[in-house]
Amino acid sequence: MEKKNSFREQFHNRISDLLSIAARRDHAPEMPDDLEAHRQKMSRRRKKRIFRAASFVIVIVLVILLVTTSVSSIRWTGYRVAADSVVEKTDNVSEYRDIGDNILRYSSDGASLLGSDLEALWNVTYAMEQPSADHCGGTVVIYDKNGTSVMVFNKKGMIGAFESDRPLVKACVSKSGNVAALLAGGDNAVIKYYTAGGEEIAALSADAETSGYPADFIISEDGYYLTVSYMTVIGSRAGSRLVVYDFSRDGKSQNDNVAASEESEDTLIPLLFRGEGNKLTAVTENGFAVYKAGTLERTAAVRFDEDIVSVFHDESHVGFVFAGGNENSRYEVRLYSLNGKMIASIPLDFLYDDIAVTGDQVILFNRARMAVYSMEGTCRFDDSLEEGDLSAVIRTGWRTYLLVSSDRTETITLTF
């Protein structure tokens, strides 16, 4: 009996289990509703998170725009002289060059590289009658114009020096320290390409009657490409011939290392300069063109109908000054990026001696007055200076400048 009862109990338990399973199956269709509700709840949470994130980004962008607008609209009305300004007492007037984070100071008897605190990183003495300089990526060449001395430096000091075999007309340098120099004298002008130590890499003869006379030349930052603008004369018409020489490994297989050339029968190209990304910019008498490095493939070109008064540039911008902006201004300044887009047009009533673009500012000055404009063309500062006989103004910070006169240098900070 116990076995039968046990079996009966097991049978009933099994039946109960089956009924329970069936009951659960009968309620199973309710699960998707619960799952859909859960999904909707998670979707609402995700939308809230996305909305909060988007709101945060919008607020940040608005703050940045507000700060940028506020900063760009700032106008300083005065200045103060730093207490630790340097006063030079020398018979030789020093030249100053802004070379990125540092300042090059050079004269006929020596040179030094100044850091952001105006302390000398290195000093060197020499004797030159007419020193001139060029720089690229922190490397500097100082040469004696109409003389033969050439000296090459980087941030640590001298990396090479040599004497040319003919008087120097102009020299330029690459970041690696290679030097291209236009040499005068003899029947034809010659451009020679040297290492920093004076080893001759190449010599390019310039015959005025056949190839033209070199108007300007520039080395690419990597030192592979030397681009020369030759001035040509055909009959009574003056034009230009632009030639790119390739001194890389690939250039050895090319005839006379010529990678590309371009003729222009009625346009002069008096100025070449390196742009960011190793681009080449050629400034003509009526505009400018930008080329890819090592080629003459144009990436931008702008032509003007007006006569150009002066040109200024940095590695990212080129600016032009034109006469007669309007009835209230003597000049019009137009600033361009190297993609050919005009960034700003500035009416200017200022008899300037020099104009430059540095960072996000356009700086003008004459012997007793300085003006600063933003890249959008807003005047940030325009006032007379008491220092007198200014020969250079170099920006050293957001609103700090090094003023150079014939007998002293001073650091000033613009004030409200």
Coordinates of N, CA, C and O in Angstrom, one line a residue, residues 291-392:
Y291 N 51.5 77.0 -54.3 CA 51.8 75.7 -55.0 C 52.1 74.6 -54.0 O 52.5 74.9 -52.9
K292 N 51.9 73.4 -54.4 CA 52.3 72.3 -53.6 C 53.8 72.2 -53.5 O 54.5 72.6 -54.5
A293 N 54.3 71.6 -52.4 CA 55.8 71.6 -52.3 C 56.4 70.7 -53.4 O 55.9 69.6 -53.7
G294 N 57.5 71.2 -54.0 CA 58.2 70.4 -55.0 C 57.6 70.4 -56.3 O 58.1 69.7 -57.2
T295 N 56.4 71.1 -56.5 CA 55.7 71.1 -57.8 C 55.3 72.5 -58.1 O 55.4 73.4 -57.3
L296 N 54.8 72.7 -59.3 CA 54.1 74.0 -59.6 C 52.6 73.7 -59.9 O 52.0 74.4 -60.7
E297 N 52.1 72.8 -59.1 CA 50.6 72.6 -59.1 C 49.9 73.6 -58.2 O 50.2 73.5 -57.0
R298 N 49.1 74.4 -58.8 CA 48.5 75.5 -58.0 C 47.4 75.0 -57.1 O 46.6 74.2 -57.6
T299 N 47.4 75.5 -55.9 CA 46.3 75.2 -55.0 C 45.4 76.4 -54.7 O 44.3 76.2 -54.2
A300 N 45.9 77.6 -55.0 CA 45.1 78.8 -54.9 C 45.8 79.9 -55.7 O 47.0 79.9 -55.9
A301 N 45.0 80.8 -56.2 CA 45.5 82.0 -56.9 C 44.5 83.1 -56.8 O 43.3 83.0 -56.9
V302 N 45.1 84.3 -56.6 CA 44.3 85.6 -56.5 C 44.9 86.6 -57.3 O 46.2 86.8 -57.3
R303 N 44.1 87.4 -58.1 CA 44.7 88.4 -58.9 C 44.0 89.8 -58.6 O 42.8 89.8 -58.4
F304 N 44.7 90.9 -58.6 CA 44.2 92.2 -58.3 C 44.2 93.1 -59.5 O 45.1 93.0 -60.3
D305 N 43.3 94.0 -59.5 CA 43.3 95.0 -60.5 C 44.0 96.3 -60.0 O 44.6 97.1 -60.8
E306 N 44.0 96.5 -58.7 CA 44.7 97.7 -58.1 C 46.2 97.5 -58.0 O 46.7 96.4 -58.0
D307 N 46.9 98.6 -57.9 CA 48.3 98.5 -57.7 C 48.6 98.2 -56.2 O 48.0 98.8 -55.3
I308 N 49.6 97.3 -56.0 CA 50.0 96.9 -54.7 C 51.0 97.9 -54.1 O 52.0 98.2 -54.8
V309 N 50.8 98.4 -52.9 CA 51.7 99.3 -52.3 C 52.8 98.6 -51.5 O 54.0 98.8 -51.6
S310 N 52.4 97.6 -50.8 CA 53.3 96.7 -50.0 C 52.7 95.4 -49.7 O 51.5 95.2 -49.8
V311 N 53.6 94.4 -49.4 CA 53.2 93.0 -49.1 C 53.8 92.6 -47.7 O 55.0 93.0 -47.4
F312 N 53.1 91.8 -47.0 CA 53.6 91.3 -45.7 C 53.0 89.9 -45.6 O 52.0 89.5 -46.1
H313 N 53.7 89.0 -44.7 CA 53.2 87.7 -44.6 C 53.8 87.0 -43.4 O 54.8 87.4 -42.8
D314 N 53.2 85.9 -43.0 CA 53.8 84.9 -42.1 C 53.6 83.6 -42.8 O 53.4 83.5 -44.0
E315 N 53.8 82.4 -42.0 CA 53.7 81.1 -42.7 C 52.2 80.7 -43.0 O 52.0 79.7 -43.7
S316 N 51.2 81.5 -42.5 CA 49.8 81.1 -42.7 C 49.0 82.1 -43.5 O 47.9 81.9 -43.9
H317 N 49.6 83.3 -43.6 CA 48.8 84.4 -44.2 C 49.7 85.3 -45.1 O 50.9 85.3 -45.0
V318 N 49.0 86.0 -46.0 CA 49.7 87.0 -46.8 C 48.8 88.2 -46.9 O 47.6 88.1 -47.1
G319 N 49.4 89.4 -46.7 CA 48.6 90.6 -46.7 C 49.1 91.6 -47.8 O 50.3 91.6 -48.1
F320 N 48.2 92.4 -48.3 CA 48.5 93.4 -49.3 C 47.9 94.8 -48.9 O 46.8 94.8 -48.3
V321 N 48.7 95.8 -49.2 CA 48.2 97.2 -48.9 C 48.0 97.9 -50.3 O 48.9 97.8 -51.1
F322 N 46.8 98.5 -50.4 CA 46.5 99.2 -51.6 C 46.2 100.7 -51.3 O 45.8 101.0 -50.2
A323 N 46.5 101.5 -52.2 CA 46.3 102.9 -52.0 C 44.8 103.3 -52.2 O 44.1 102.6 -53.0
G324 N 44.3 104.3 -51.4 CA 43.0 104.8 -51.6 C 41.9 103.9 -51.2 O 41.1 103.4 -52.1
G325 N 41.8 103.5 -50.0 CA 40.7 102.7 -49.5 C 39.3 103.3 -49.8 O 38.5 102.8 -50.5
N326 N 39.1 104.5 -49.1 CA 37.9 105.3 -49.4 C 38.2 106.7 -49.0 O 39.4 107.1 -48.7
E327 N 37.2 107.6 -48.9 CA 37.5 109.0 -48.7 C 38.0 109.2 -47.2 O 38.6 110.3 -47.0
N328 N 37.8 108.3 -46.3 CA 38.3 108.4 -45.0 C 39.5 107.7 -44.7 O 40.0 107.7 -43.5
S329 N 40.1 107.1 -45.6 CA 41.4 106.3 -45.4 C 42.3 106.4 -46.6 O 41.9 106.5 -47.7
R330 N 43.6 106.4 -46.2 CA 44.6 106.4 -47.2 C 44.8 105.1 -47.9 O 45.2 105.0 -49.1
Y331 N 44.7 104.0 -47.1 CA 45.0 102.7 -47.7 C 43.9 101.7 -47.3 O 43.0 102.0 -46.5
E332 N 43.9 100.6 -48.0 CA 43.1 99.4 -47.7 C 44.1 98.2 -47.5 O 44.9 97.9 -48.4
V333 N 43.9 97.5 -46.4 CA 44.7 96.3 -46.1 C 43.8 95.1 -46.3 O 42.7 95.0 -45.8
R334 N 44.3 94.2 -47.2 CA 43.5 92.9 -47.4 C 44.4 91.8 -46.9 O 45.5 91.6 -47.3
L335 N 43.8 91.0 -46.0 CA 44.6 89.8 -45.5 C 43.9 88.5 -46.0 O 42.7 88.3 -45.9
Y336 N 44.8 87.6 -46.5 CA 44.4 86.3 -47.1 C 45.0 85.2 -46.3 O 46.1 85.2 -45.9
S337 N 44.2 84.1 -46.3 CA 44.8 82.8 -45.9 C 45.5 82.2 -47.2 O 45.2 82.7 -48.3
L338 N 46.2 81.1 -47.0 CA 46.9 80.6 -48.1 C 46.1 79.6 -49.0 O 46.6 79.0 -49.9
N339 N 44.8 79.6 -48.7 CA 43.8 78.9 -49.6 C 43.1 79.9 -50.5 O 42.2 79.5 -51.2
G340 N 43.6 81.1 -50.4 CA 43.1 82.2 -51.3 C 41.9 82.9 -50.8 O 41.3 83.8 -51.5
K341 N 41.4 82.6 -49.6 CA 40.3 83.3 -49.0 C 40.6 84.6 -48.3 O 41.6 84.6 -47.5
M342 N 39.9 85.6 -48.6 CA 40.2 86.9 -47.9 C 39.6 86.9 -46.5 O 38.4 86.6 -46.3
I343 N 40.4 87.1 -45.5 CA 40.0 87.1 -44.1 C 39.5 88.4 -43.6 O 38.5 88.5 -42.9
A344 N 40.2 89.5 -44.0 CA 39.8 90.8 -43.5 C 40.1 91.9 -44.6 O 41.1 91.7 -45.3
S345 N 39.3 93.0 -44.6 CA 39.6 94.2 -45.3 C 39.6 95.3 -44.3 O 38.6 95.6 -43.7
I346 N 40.7 96.0 -44.2 CA 40.9 97.0 -43.2 C 41.2 98.4 -43.8 O 42.2 98.6 -44.5
P347 N 40.3 99.3 -43.7 CA 40.6 100.7 -44.1 C 41.6 101.3 -43.1 O 41.5 101.2 -41.9
L348 N 42.6 102.0 -43.7 CA 43.7 102.4 -42.9 C 44.1 103.8 -43.2 O 44.4 104.2 -44.4
D349 N 44.1 104.7 -42.2 CA 44.6 106.1 -42.3 C 45.8 106.2 -41.5 O 45.8 106.8 -40.4
F350 N 46.9 105.6 -41.9 CA 48.1 105.5 -41.0 C 49.3 105.5 -42.0 O 49.5 104.6 -42.8
L351 N 50.2 106.5 -41.8 CA 51.4 106.5 -42.6 C 52.5 105.6 -41.9 O 53.3 106.1 -41.1
Y352 N 52.4 104.4 -42.2 CA 53.2 103.4 -41.5 C 54.6 103.3 -42.2 O 54.8 103.5 -43.3
D353 N 55.6 102.8 -41.3 CA 56.9 102.5 -41.9 C 57.0 101.0 -42.1 O 57.8 100.6 -43.0
D354 N 56.3 100.2 -41.3 CA 56.4 98.8 -41.4 C 55.1 98.1 -41.0 O 54.3 98.7 -40.2
I355 N 54.8 97.0 -41.6 CA 53.5 96.3 -41.3 C 53.9 94.8 -41.3 O 54.7 94.3 -42.1
A356 N 53.2 94.0 -40.3 CA 53.5 92.6 -40.2 C 52.3 91.9 -39.7 O 51.4 92.5 -39.0
V357 N 52.2 90.6 -40.0 CA 51.2 89.8 -39.4 C 51.9 88.7 -38.5 O 52.9 88.1 -38.9
T358 N 51.4 88.6 -37.3 CA 52.0 87.6 -36.4 C 51.0 87.0 -35.5 O 50.2 87.7 -34.8
G359 N 50.9 85.7 -35.5 CA 49.8 85.0 -34.7 C 48.5 85.4 -35.2 O 48.1 85.1 -36.3
D360 N 47.7 86.1 -34.4 CA 46.4 86.6 -34.7 C 46.3 88.1 -34.7 O 45.2 88.6 -34.5
Q361 N 47.4 88.8 -35.1 CA 47.4 90.2 -35.1 C 48.1 90.8 -36.3 O 49.0 90.2 -36.8
V362 N 47.6 91.9 -36.7 CA 48.3 92.7 -37.7 C 48.9 94.0 -37.0 O 48.1 94.7 -36.3
I363 N 50.2 94.2 -37.1 CA 50.9 95.2 -36.4 C 51.5 96.2 -37.4 O 52.2 95.8 -38.3
L364 N 51.2 97.5 -37.1 CA 51.8 98.6 -37.9 C 52.5 99.5 -37.0 O 52.1 99.8 -35.9
F365 N 53.5 100.2 -37.5 CA 54.2 101.2 -36.7 C 55.0 102.2 -37.6 O 55.3 101.8 -38.8
N366 N 55.2 103.4 -37.1 CA 56.1 104.3 -37.7 C 57.0 104.8 -36.6 O 57.1 104.1 -35.5
R367 N 57.7 105.9 -36.7 CA 58.7 106.2 -35.7 C 58.1 106.6 -34.4 O 58.8 106.4 -33.4
A368 N 56.9 106.9 -34.3 CA 56.3 107.4 -33.0 C 54.9 106.9 -32.8 O 54.2 107.4 -31.9
R369 N 54.4 105.9 -33.6 CA 53.0 105.5 -33.4 C 52.9 104.0 -33.7 O 53.6 103.5 -34.6
M370 N 52.0 103.3 -33.0 CA 51.8 101.9 -33.3 C 50.3 101.6 -33.3 O 49.5 102.2 -32.6
A371 N 49.9 100.6 -34.2 CA 48.5 100.2 -34.3 C 48.5 98.7 -34.3 O 49.4 98.1 -34.9
V372 N 47.5 98.1 -33.7 CA 47.3 96.7 -33.7 C 45.9 96.4 -34.1 O 44.9 96.9 -33.6
Y373 N 45.7 95.4 -35.0 CA 44.4 95.0 -35.5 C 44.2 93.5 -35.3 O 45.2 92.7 -35.4
S374 N 43.0 93.1 -35.1 CA 42.7 91.6 -35.0 C 42.7 91.1 -36.4 O 42.6 91.8 -37.4
M375 N 42.6 89.8 -36.5 CA 42.5 89.1 -37.8 C 41.2 89.4 -38.5 O 41.1 89.2 -39.7
E376 N 40.2 89.8 -37.7 CA 38.9 90.2 -38.3 C 38.9 91.6 -38.8 O 37.9 92.1 -39.3
G377 N 39.9 92.4 -38.5 CA 40.0 93.8 -38.9 C 39.6 94.8 -37.9 O 39.5 96.0 -38.2
T378 N 39.4 94.3 -36.6 CA 39.0 95.2 -35.6 C 40.3 95.9 -35.0 O 41.3 95.2 -34.7
C379 N 40.2 97.2 -34.8 CA 41.4 97.9 -34.2 C 41.4 97.7 -32.7 O 40.5 97.9 -32.0
R380 N 42.6 97.1 -32.3 CA 42.7 96.8 -30.9 C 43.5 97.9 -30.1 O 43.4 98.0 -28.9
F381 N 44.4 98.6 -30.8 CA 45.2 99.6 -30.2 C 45.7 100.5 -31.3 O 46.1 100.1 -32.4
D382 N 45.7 101.9 -31.1 CA 46.2 102.8 -32.0 C 46.6 104.1 -31.2 O 45.7 104.8 -30.8
D383 N 47.8 104.3 -31.0 CA 48.2 105.5 -30.2 C 49.7 105.8 -30.5 O 50.4 105.1 -31.0
S384 N 50.0 107.1 -30.1 CA 51.4 107.5 -30.2 C 52.2 106.9 -29.0 O 51.7 106.6 -27.9
L385 N 53.5 106.7 -29.3 CA 54.4 106.2 -28.3 C 55.5 107.2 -28.0 O 55.9 107.9 -28.8
E386 N 55.9 107.2 -26.7 CA 56.8 108.2 -26.3 C 58.3 107.8 -26.5 O 59.2 108.6 -26.2
E387 N 58.5 106.5 -26.9 CA 59.8 106.0 -27.0 C 60.6 106.7 -28.1 O 61.8 106.9 -28.0
G388 N 59.9 107.0 -29.2 CA 60.5 107.7 -30.3 C 61.5 106.9 -31.2 O 62.2 106.0 -30.7
D389 N 61.5 107.2 -32.5 CA 62.4 106.6 -33.5 C 62.4 105.1 -33.4 O 63.4 104.5 -33.4
L390 N 61.2 104.5 -33.5 CA 61.1 103.1 -33.4 C 61.6 102.5 -34.7 O 61.4 102.9 -35.8
S391 N 62.4 101.4 -34.6 CA 62.9 100.6 -35.8 C 62.3 99.2 -35.8 O 62.4 98.6 -36.9
A392 N 61.7 98.7 -34.8 CA 61.1 97.4 -34.8 C 60.1 97.3 -33.6 O 60.3 97.9 -32.6

